[in-house]
mmCIF file of C-alpha atoms in Angstrom:
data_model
loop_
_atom_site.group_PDB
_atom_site.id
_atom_site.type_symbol
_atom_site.label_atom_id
_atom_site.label_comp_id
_atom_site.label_asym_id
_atom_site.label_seq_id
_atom_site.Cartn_x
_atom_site.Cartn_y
_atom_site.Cartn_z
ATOM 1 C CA UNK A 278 -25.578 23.816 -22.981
ATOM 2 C CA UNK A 279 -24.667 22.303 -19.305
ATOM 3 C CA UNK A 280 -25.181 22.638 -16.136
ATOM 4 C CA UNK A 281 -23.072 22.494 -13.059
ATOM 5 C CA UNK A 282 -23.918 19.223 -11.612
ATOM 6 C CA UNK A 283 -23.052 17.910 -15.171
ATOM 7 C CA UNK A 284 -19.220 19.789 -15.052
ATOM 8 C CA UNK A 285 -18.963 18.571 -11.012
ATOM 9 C CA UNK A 286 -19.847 14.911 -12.507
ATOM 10 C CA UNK A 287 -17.152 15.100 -14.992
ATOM 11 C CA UNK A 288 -14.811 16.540 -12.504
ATOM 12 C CA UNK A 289 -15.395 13.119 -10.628
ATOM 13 C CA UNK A 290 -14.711 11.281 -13.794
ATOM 14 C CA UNK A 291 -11.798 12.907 -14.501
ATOM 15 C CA UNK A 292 -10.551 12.377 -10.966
ATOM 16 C CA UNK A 293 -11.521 8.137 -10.936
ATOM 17 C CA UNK A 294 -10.057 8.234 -14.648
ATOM 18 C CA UNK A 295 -7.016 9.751 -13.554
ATOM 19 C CA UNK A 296 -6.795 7.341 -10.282
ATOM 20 C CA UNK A 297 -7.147 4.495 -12.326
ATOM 21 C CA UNK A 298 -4.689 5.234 -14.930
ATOM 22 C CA UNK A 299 -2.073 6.590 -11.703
ATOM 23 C CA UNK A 300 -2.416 2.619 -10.717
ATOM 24 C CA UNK A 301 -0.766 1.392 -13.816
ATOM 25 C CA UNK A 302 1.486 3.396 -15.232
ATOM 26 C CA UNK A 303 2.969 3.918 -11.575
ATOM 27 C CA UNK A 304 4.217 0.524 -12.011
ATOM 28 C CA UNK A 305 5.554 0.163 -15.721
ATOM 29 C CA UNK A 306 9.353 1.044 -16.659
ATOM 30 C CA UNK A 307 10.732 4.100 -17.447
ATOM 31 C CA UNK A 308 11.190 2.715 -21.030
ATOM 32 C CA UNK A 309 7.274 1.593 -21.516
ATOM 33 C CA UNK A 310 6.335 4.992 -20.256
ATOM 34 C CA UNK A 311 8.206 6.875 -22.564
ATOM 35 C CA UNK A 312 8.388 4.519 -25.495
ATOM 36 C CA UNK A 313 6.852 6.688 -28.522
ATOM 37 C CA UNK A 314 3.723 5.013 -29.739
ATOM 38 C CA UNK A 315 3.141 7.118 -32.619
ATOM 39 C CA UNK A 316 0.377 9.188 -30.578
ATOM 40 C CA UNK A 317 0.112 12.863 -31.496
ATOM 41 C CA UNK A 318 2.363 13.337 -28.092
ATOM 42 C CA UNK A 319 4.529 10.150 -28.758
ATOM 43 C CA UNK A 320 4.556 8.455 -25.392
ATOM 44 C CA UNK A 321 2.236 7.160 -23.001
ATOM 45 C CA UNK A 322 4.158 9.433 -20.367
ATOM 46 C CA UNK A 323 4.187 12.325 -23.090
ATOM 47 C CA UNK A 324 1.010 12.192 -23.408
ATOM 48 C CA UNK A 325 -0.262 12.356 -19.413
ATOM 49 C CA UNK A 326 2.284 15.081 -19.413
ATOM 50 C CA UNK A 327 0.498 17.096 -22.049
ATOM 51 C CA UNK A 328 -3.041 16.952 -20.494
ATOM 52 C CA UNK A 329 -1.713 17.466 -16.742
ATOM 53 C CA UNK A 330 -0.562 20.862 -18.908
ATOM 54 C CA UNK A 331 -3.597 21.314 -20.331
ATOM 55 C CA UNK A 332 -5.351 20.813 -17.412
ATOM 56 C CA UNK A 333 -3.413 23.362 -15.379
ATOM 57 C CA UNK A 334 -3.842 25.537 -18.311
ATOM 58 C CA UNK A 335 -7.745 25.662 -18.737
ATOM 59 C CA UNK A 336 -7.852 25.629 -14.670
ATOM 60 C CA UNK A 337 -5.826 28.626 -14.511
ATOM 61 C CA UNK A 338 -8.244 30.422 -16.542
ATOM 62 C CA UNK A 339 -11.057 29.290 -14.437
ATOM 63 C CA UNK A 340 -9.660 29.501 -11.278
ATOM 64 C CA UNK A 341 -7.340 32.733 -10.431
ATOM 65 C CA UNK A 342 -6.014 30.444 -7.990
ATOM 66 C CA UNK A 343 -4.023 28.207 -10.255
ATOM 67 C CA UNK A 344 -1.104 29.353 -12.175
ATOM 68 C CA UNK A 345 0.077 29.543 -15.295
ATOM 69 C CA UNK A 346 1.929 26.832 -16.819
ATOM 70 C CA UNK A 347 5.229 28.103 -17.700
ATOM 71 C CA UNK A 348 5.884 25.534 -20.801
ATOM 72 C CA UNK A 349 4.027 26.291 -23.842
ATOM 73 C CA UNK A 350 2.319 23.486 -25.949
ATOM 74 C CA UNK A 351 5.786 22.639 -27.575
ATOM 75 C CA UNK A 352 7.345 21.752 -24.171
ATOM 76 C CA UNK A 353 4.357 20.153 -22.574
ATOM 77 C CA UNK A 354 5.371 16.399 -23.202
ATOM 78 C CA UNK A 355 8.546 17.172 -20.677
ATOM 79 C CA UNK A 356 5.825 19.050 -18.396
ATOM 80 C CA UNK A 357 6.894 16.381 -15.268
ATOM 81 C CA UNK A 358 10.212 14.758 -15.151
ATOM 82 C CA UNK A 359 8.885 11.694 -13.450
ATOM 83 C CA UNK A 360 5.867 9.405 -13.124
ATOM 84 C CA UNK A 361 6.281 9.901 -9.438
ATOM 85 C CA UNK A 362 5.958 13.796 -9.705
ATOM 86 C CA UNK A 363 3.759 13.714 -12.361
ATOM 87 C CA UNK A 364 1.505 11.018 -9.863
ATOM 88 C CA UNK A 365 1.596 13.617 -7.350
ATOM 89 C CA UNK A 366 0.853 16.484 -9.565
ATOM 90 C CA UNK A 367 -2.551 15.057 -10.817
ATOM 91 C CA UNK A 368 -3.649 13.947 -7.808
ATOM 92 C CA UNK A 369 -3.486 18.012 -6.873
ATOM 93 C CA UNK A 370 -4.674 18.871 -9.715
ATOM 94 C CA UNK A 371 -7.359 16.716 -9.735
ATOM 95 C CA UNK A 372 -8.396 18.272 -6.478
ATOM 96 C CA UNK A 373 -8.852 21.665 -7.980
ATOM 97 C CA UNK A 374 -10.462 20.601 -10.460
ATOM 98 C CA UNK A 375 -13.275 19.316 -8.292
ATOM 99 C CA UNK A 376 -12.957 21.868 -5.651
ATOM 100 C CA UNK A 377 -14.037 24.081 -9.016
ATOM 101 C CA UNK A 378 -16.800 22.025 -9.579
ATOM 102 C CA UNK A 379 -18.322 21.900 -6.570
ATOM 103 C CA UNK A 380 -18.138 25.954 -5.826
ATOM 104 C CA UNK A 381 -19.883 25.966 -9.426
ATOM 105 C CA UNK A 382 -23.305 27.521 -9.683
ATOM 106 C CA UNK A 383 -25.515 27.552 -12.981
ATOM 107 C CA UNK A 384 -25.364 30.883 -12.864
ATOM 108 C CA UNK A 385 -21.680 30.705 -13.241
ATOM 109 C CA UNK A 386 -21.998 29.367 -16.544
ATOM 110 C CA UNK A 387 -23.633 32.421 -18.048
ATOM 111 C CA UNK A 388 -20.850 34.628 -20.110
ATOM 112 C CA UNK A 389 -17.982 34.885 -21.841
ATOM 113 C CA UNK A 390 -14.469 33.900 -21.146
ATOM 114 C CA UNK A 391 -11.730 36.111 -22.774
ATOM 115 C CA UNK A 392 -7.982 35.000 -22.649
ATOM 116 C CA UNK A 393 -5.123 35.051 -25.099
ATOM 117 C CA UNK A 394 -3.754 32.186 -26.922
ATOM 118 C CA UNK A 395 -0.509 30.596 -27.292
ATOM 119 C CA UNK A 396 -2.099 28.583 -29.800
ATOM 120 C CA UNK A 397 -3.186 30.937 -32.098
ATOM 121 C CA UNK A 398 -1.421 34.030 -31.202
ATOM 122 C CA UNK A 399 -4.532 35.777 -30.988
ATOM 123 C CA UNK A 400 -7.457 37.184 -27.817
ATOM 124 C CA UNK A 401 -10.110 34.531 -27.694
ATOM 125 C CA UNK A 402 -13.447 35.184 -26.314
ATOM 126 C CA UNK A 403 -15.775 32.261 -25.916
ATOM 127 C CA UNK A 404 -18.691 30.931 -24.228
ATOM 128 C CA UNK A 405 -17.589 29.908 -20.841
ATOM 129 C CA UNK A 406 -19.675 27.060 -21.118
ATOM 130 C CA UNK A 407 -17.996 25.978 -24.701
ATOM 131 C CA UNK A 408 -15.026 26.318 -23.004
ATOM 132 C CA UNK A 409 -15.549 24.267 -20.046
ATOM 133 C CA UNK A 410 -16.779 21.290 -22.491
ATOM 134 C CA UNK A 411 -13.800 21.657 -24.486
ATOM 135 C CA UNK A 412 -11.749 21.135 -21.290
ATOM 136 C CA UNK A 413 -13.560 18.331 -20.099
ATOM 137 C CA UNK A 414 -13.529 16.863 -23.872
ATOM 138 C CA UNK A 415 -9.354 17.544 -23.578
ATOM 139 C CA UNK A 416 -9.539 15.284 -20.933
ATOM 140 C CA UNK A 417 -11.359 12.242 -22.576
ATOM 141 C CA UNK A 418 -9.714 12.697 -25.577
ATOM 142 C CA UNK A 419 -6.230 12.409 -24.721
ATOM 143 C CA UNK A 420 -6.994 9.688 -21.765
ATOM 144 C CA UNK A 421 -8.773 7.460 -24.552
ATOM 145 C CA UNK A 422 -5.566 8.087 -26.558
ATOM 146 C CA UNK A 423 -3.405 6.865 -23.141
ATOM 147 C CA UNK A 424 -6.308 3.864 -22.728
ATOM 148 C CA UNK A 425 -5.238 2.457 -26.293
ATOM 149 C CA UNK A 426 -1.527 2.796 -26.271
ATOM 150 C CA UNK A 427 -2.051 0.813 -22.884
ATOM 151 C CA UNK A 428 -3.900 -1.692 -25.037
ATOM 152 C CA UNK A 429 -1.177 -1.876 -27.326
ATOM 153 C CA UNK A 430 1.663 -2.515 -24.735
ATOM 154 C CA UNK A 431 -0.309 -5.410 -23.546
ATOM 155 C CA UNK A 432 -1.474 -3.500 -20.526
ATOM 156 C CA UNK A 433 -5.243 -3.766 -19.062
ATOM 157 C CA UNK A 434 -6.413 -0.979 -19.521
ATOM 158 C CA UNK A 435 -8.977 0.628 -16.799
ATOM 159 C CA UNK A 436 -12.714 0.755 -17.164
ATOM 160 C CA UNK A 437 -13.530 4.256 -18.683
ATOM 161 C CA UNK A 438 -17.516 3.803 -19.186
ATOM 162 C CA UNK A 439 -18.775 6.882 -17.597
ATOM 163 C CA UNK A 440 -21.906 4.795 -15.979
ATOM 164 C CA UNK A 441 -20.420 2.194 -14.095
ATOM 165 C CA UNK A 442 -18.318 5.399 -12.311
ATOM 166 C CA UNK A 443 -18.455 4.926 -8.194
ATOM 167 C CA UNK A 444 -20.103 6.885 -5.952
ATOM 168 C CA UNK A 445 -18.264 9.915 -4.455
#
Protein backbone atom coordinates (compact mmCIF):
# COMPACT_ATOMS: atom_id res chain seq x y z
CA UNK A 1 0.00 0.00 0.00
CA UNK A 2 3.09 2.50 0.92
CA UNK A 3 6.24 2.63 1.59
CA UNK A 4 8.38 4.47 4.03
CA UNK A 5 9.95 7.08 1.98
CA UNK A 6 6.29 7.87 0.94
CA UNK A 7 5.10 8.26 5.03
CA UNK A 8 8.76 10.26 5.70
CA UNK A 9 7.58 12.56 2.57
CA UNK A 10 4.32 13.24 4.10
CA UNK A 11 5.86 13.75 7.43
CA UNK A 12 7.74 16.71 5.62
CA UNK A 13 4.49 17.92 4.27
CA UNK A 14 2.85 17.89 7.25
CA UNK A 15 5.71 19.71 8.94
CA UNK A 16 5.98 22.77 5.86
CA UNK A 17 1.99 22.65 6.02
CA UNK A 18 1.98 23.15 9.56
CA UNK A 19 4.91 25.97 9.33
CA UNK A 20 3.05 27.74 6.92
CA UNK A 21 -0.23 27.82 8.53
CA UNK A 22 1.91 28.69 12.24
CA UNK A 23 2.86 32.04 10.06
CA UNK A 24 -0.65 33.25 9.82
CA UNK A 25 -2.72 32.42 12.30
CA UNK A 26 0.20 33.50 14.78
CA UNK A 27 -0.73 36.88 13.78
CA UNK A 28 -4.68 37.08 13.59
CA UNK A 29 -6.87 38.07 16.80
CA UNK A 30 -8.01 36.05 19.34
CA UNK A 31 -11.56 36.68 17.94
CA UNK A 32 -10.67 35.53 14.10
CA UNK A 33 -9.08 32.48 15.58
CA UNK A 34 -11.85 31.37 17.44
CA UNK A 35 -14.72 32.81 15.47
CA UNK A 36 -16.96 29.58 14.60
CA UNK A 37 -17.05 29.14 10.87
CA UNK A 38 -19.49 26.47 10.76
CA UNK A 39 -16.56 23.77 10.29
CA UNK A 40 -17.24 20.38 11.84
CA UNK A 41 -14.83 21.84 14.83
CA UNK A 42 -16.29 25.46 14.60
CA UNK A 43 -13.19 27.60 14.64
CA UNK A 44 -10.16 28.01 12.77
CA UNK A 45 -8.32 27.64 16.27
CA UNK A 46 -10.81 24.66 17.11
CA UNK A 47 -10.00 23.10 14.45
CA UNK A 48 -5.81 23.16 14.66
CA UNK A 49 -6.63 22.17 18.16
CA UNK A 50 -8.43 19.03 17.12
CA UNK A 51 -5.73 17.68 14.69
CA UNK A 52 -2.67 18.72 17.07
CA UNK A 53 -5.02 16.00 19.23
CA UNK A 54 -5.28 13.79 16.69
CA UNK A 55 -1.95 13.93 15.85
CA UNK A 56 -0.66 13.22 19.35
CA UNK A 57 -3.20 10.56 19.38
CA UNK A 58 -2.23 8.39 16.25
CA UNK A 59 1.61 9.22 17.29
CA UNK A 60 1.13 7.78 20.57
CA UNK A 61 0.11 4.62 19.08
CA UNK A 62 3.04 4.59 16.84
CA UNK A 63 5.52 5.78 18.94
CA UNK A 64 5.57 4.44 22.78
CA UNK A 65 7.34 7.54 23.25
CA UNK A 66 4.47 9.94 22.96
CA UNK A 67 1.68 10.05 25.35
CA UNK A 68 -1.65 9.83 25.51
CA UNK A 69 -3.80 12.72 25.05
CA UNK A 70 -5.75 13.14 28.10
CA UNK A 71 -8.94 14.97 26.34
CA UNK A 72 -11.12 12.75 24.44
CA UNK A 73 -12.56 13.78 20.96
CA UNK A 74 -15.32 15.91 22.77
CA UNK A 75 -12.70 18.16 24.47
CA UNK A 76 -10.20 18.32 21.69
CA UNK A 77 -11.23 21.83 20.25
CA UNK A 78 -9.96 23.33 23.88
CA UNK A 79 -6.82 20.86 23.41
CA UNK A 80 -4.33 24.30 23.67
CA UNK A 81 -5.43 27.36 25.42
CA UNK A 82 -3.44 29.61 23.18
CA UNK A 83 -2.14 30.06 19.63
CA UNK A 84 1.18 30.63 21.27
CA UNK A 85 1.14 27.16 23.07
CA UNK A 86 -0.58 25.55 20.55
CA UNK A 87 2.48 27.19 18.00
CA UNK A 88 4.87 25.59 20.20
CA UNK A 89 3.12 22.35 20.57
CA UNK A 90 3.11 21.56 16.75
CA UNK A 91 6.29 22.56 16.12
CA UNK A 92 7.20 19.45 18.74
CA UNK A 93 4.98 17.53 17.48
CA UNK A 94 5.85 17.96 14.18
CA UNK A 95 9.30 16.82 15.13
CA UNK A 96 8.13 13.44 16.21
CA UNK A 97 6.35 12.99 13.66
CA UNK A 98 9.33 13.10 11.35
CA UNK A 99 11.76 11.68 13.74
CA UNK A 100 9.04 8.57 13.16
CA UNK A 101 9.43 8.77 9.70
CA UNK A 102 12.78 8.74 9.27
CA UNK A 103 13.51 5.60 11.85
CA UNK A 104 10.75 3.95 9.47
CA UNK A 105 11.74 0.86 7.56
CA UNK A 106 9.43 -0.98 4.91
CA UNK A 107 9.57 -3.66 6.88
CA UNK A 108 7.92 -1.73 9.58
CA UNK A 109 4.91 -1.47 7.67
CA UNK A 110 4.14 -5.17 7.64
CA UNK A 111 1.29 -6.04 10.46
CA UNK A 112 -1.33 -5.16 12.37
CA UNK A 113 -1.93 -2.41 14.80
CA UNK A 114 -4.36 -3.22 17.71
CA UNK A 115 -5.58 -0.36 20.09
CA UNK A 116 -8.88 0.53 21.68
CA UNK A 117 -11.13 3.23 20.67
CA UNK A 118 -12.66 6.12 22.26
CA UNK A 119 -14.50 6.47 19.20
CA UNK A 120 -16.21 3.47 18.98
CA UNK A 121 -15.92 1.97 22.32
CA UNK A 122 -14.58 -1.02 20.89
CA UNK A 123 -10.55 -3.01 20.25
CA UNK A 124 -9.57 -2.11 16.74
CA UNK A 125 -7.10 -4.06 14.85
CA UNK A 126 -5.98 -2.71 11.53
CA UNK A 127 -3.41 -2.72 8.98
CA UNK A 128 -0.65 -0.59 10.24
CA UNK A 129 -0.25 0.67 6.95
CA UNK A 130 -4.22 1.67 6.68
CA UNK A 131 -3.66 3.25 9.68
CA UNK A 132 -0.76 5.32 8.97
CA UNK A 133 -2.68 6.67 5.68
CA UNK A 134 -5.59 7.46 7.67
CA UNK A 135 -3.33 9.60 9.90
CA UNK A 136 -1.64 11.28 7.27
CA UNK A 137 -5.22 11.73 5.43
CA UNK A 138 -6.39 13.34 9.17
CA UNK A 139 -3.91 15.69 8.53
CA UNK A 140 -4.88 16.96 4.97
CA UNK A 141 -8.26 16.78 5.67
CA UNK A 142 -8.68 18.97 8.50
CA UNK A 143 -5.71 21.48 7.23
CA UNK A 144 -7.75 21.86 3.83
CA UNK A 145 -10.74 22.53 6.14
CA UNK A 146 -8.33 25.37 8.13
CA UNK A 147 -6.99 26.49 4.31
CA UNK A 148 -10.74 27.46 3.38
CA UNK A 149 -12.01 29.06 6.50
CA UNK A 150 -8.71 31.17 5.95
CA UNK A 151 -10.13 31.87 2.51
CA UNK A 152 -13.24 32.92 3.91
CA UNK A 153 -11.82 35.44 6.53
CA UNK A 154 -10.09 37.11 3.72
CA UNK A 155 -6.80 35.56 4.70
CA UNK A 156 -4.12 34.19 1.99
CA UNK A 157 -4.07 31.17 2.47
CA UNK A 158 -0.59 29.10 2.10
CA UNK A 159 0.38 27.02 -0.88
CA UNK A 160 -0.67 23.36 -0.03
CA UNK A 161 0.25 21.61 -3.56
CA UNK A 162 2.25 18.74 -2.42
CA UNK A 163 4.81 19.24 -5.57
CA UNK A 164 5.99 22.56 -5.30
CA UNK A 165 7.00 21.33 -1.38
CA UNK A 166 10.89 22.52 -0.60
CA UNK A 167 13.62 20.52 -0.19
CA UNK A 168 14.45 19.24 3.34
Amino acid sequence: MITAEYVRTMARYNAWQNKQLSGIVDVMSEGELREDRGAFFGSIFGTLNHLLWGDTLWMSRFDPSVQVPKQTITQTTDLMPTIAVWGAERFRMDGKIRHWAESLRNLDLNGDLSWNSGATGKHETQPVTLCIVHFLNHQTHHRGQVHAMLTAAGKKAPVSDLVFMPEG
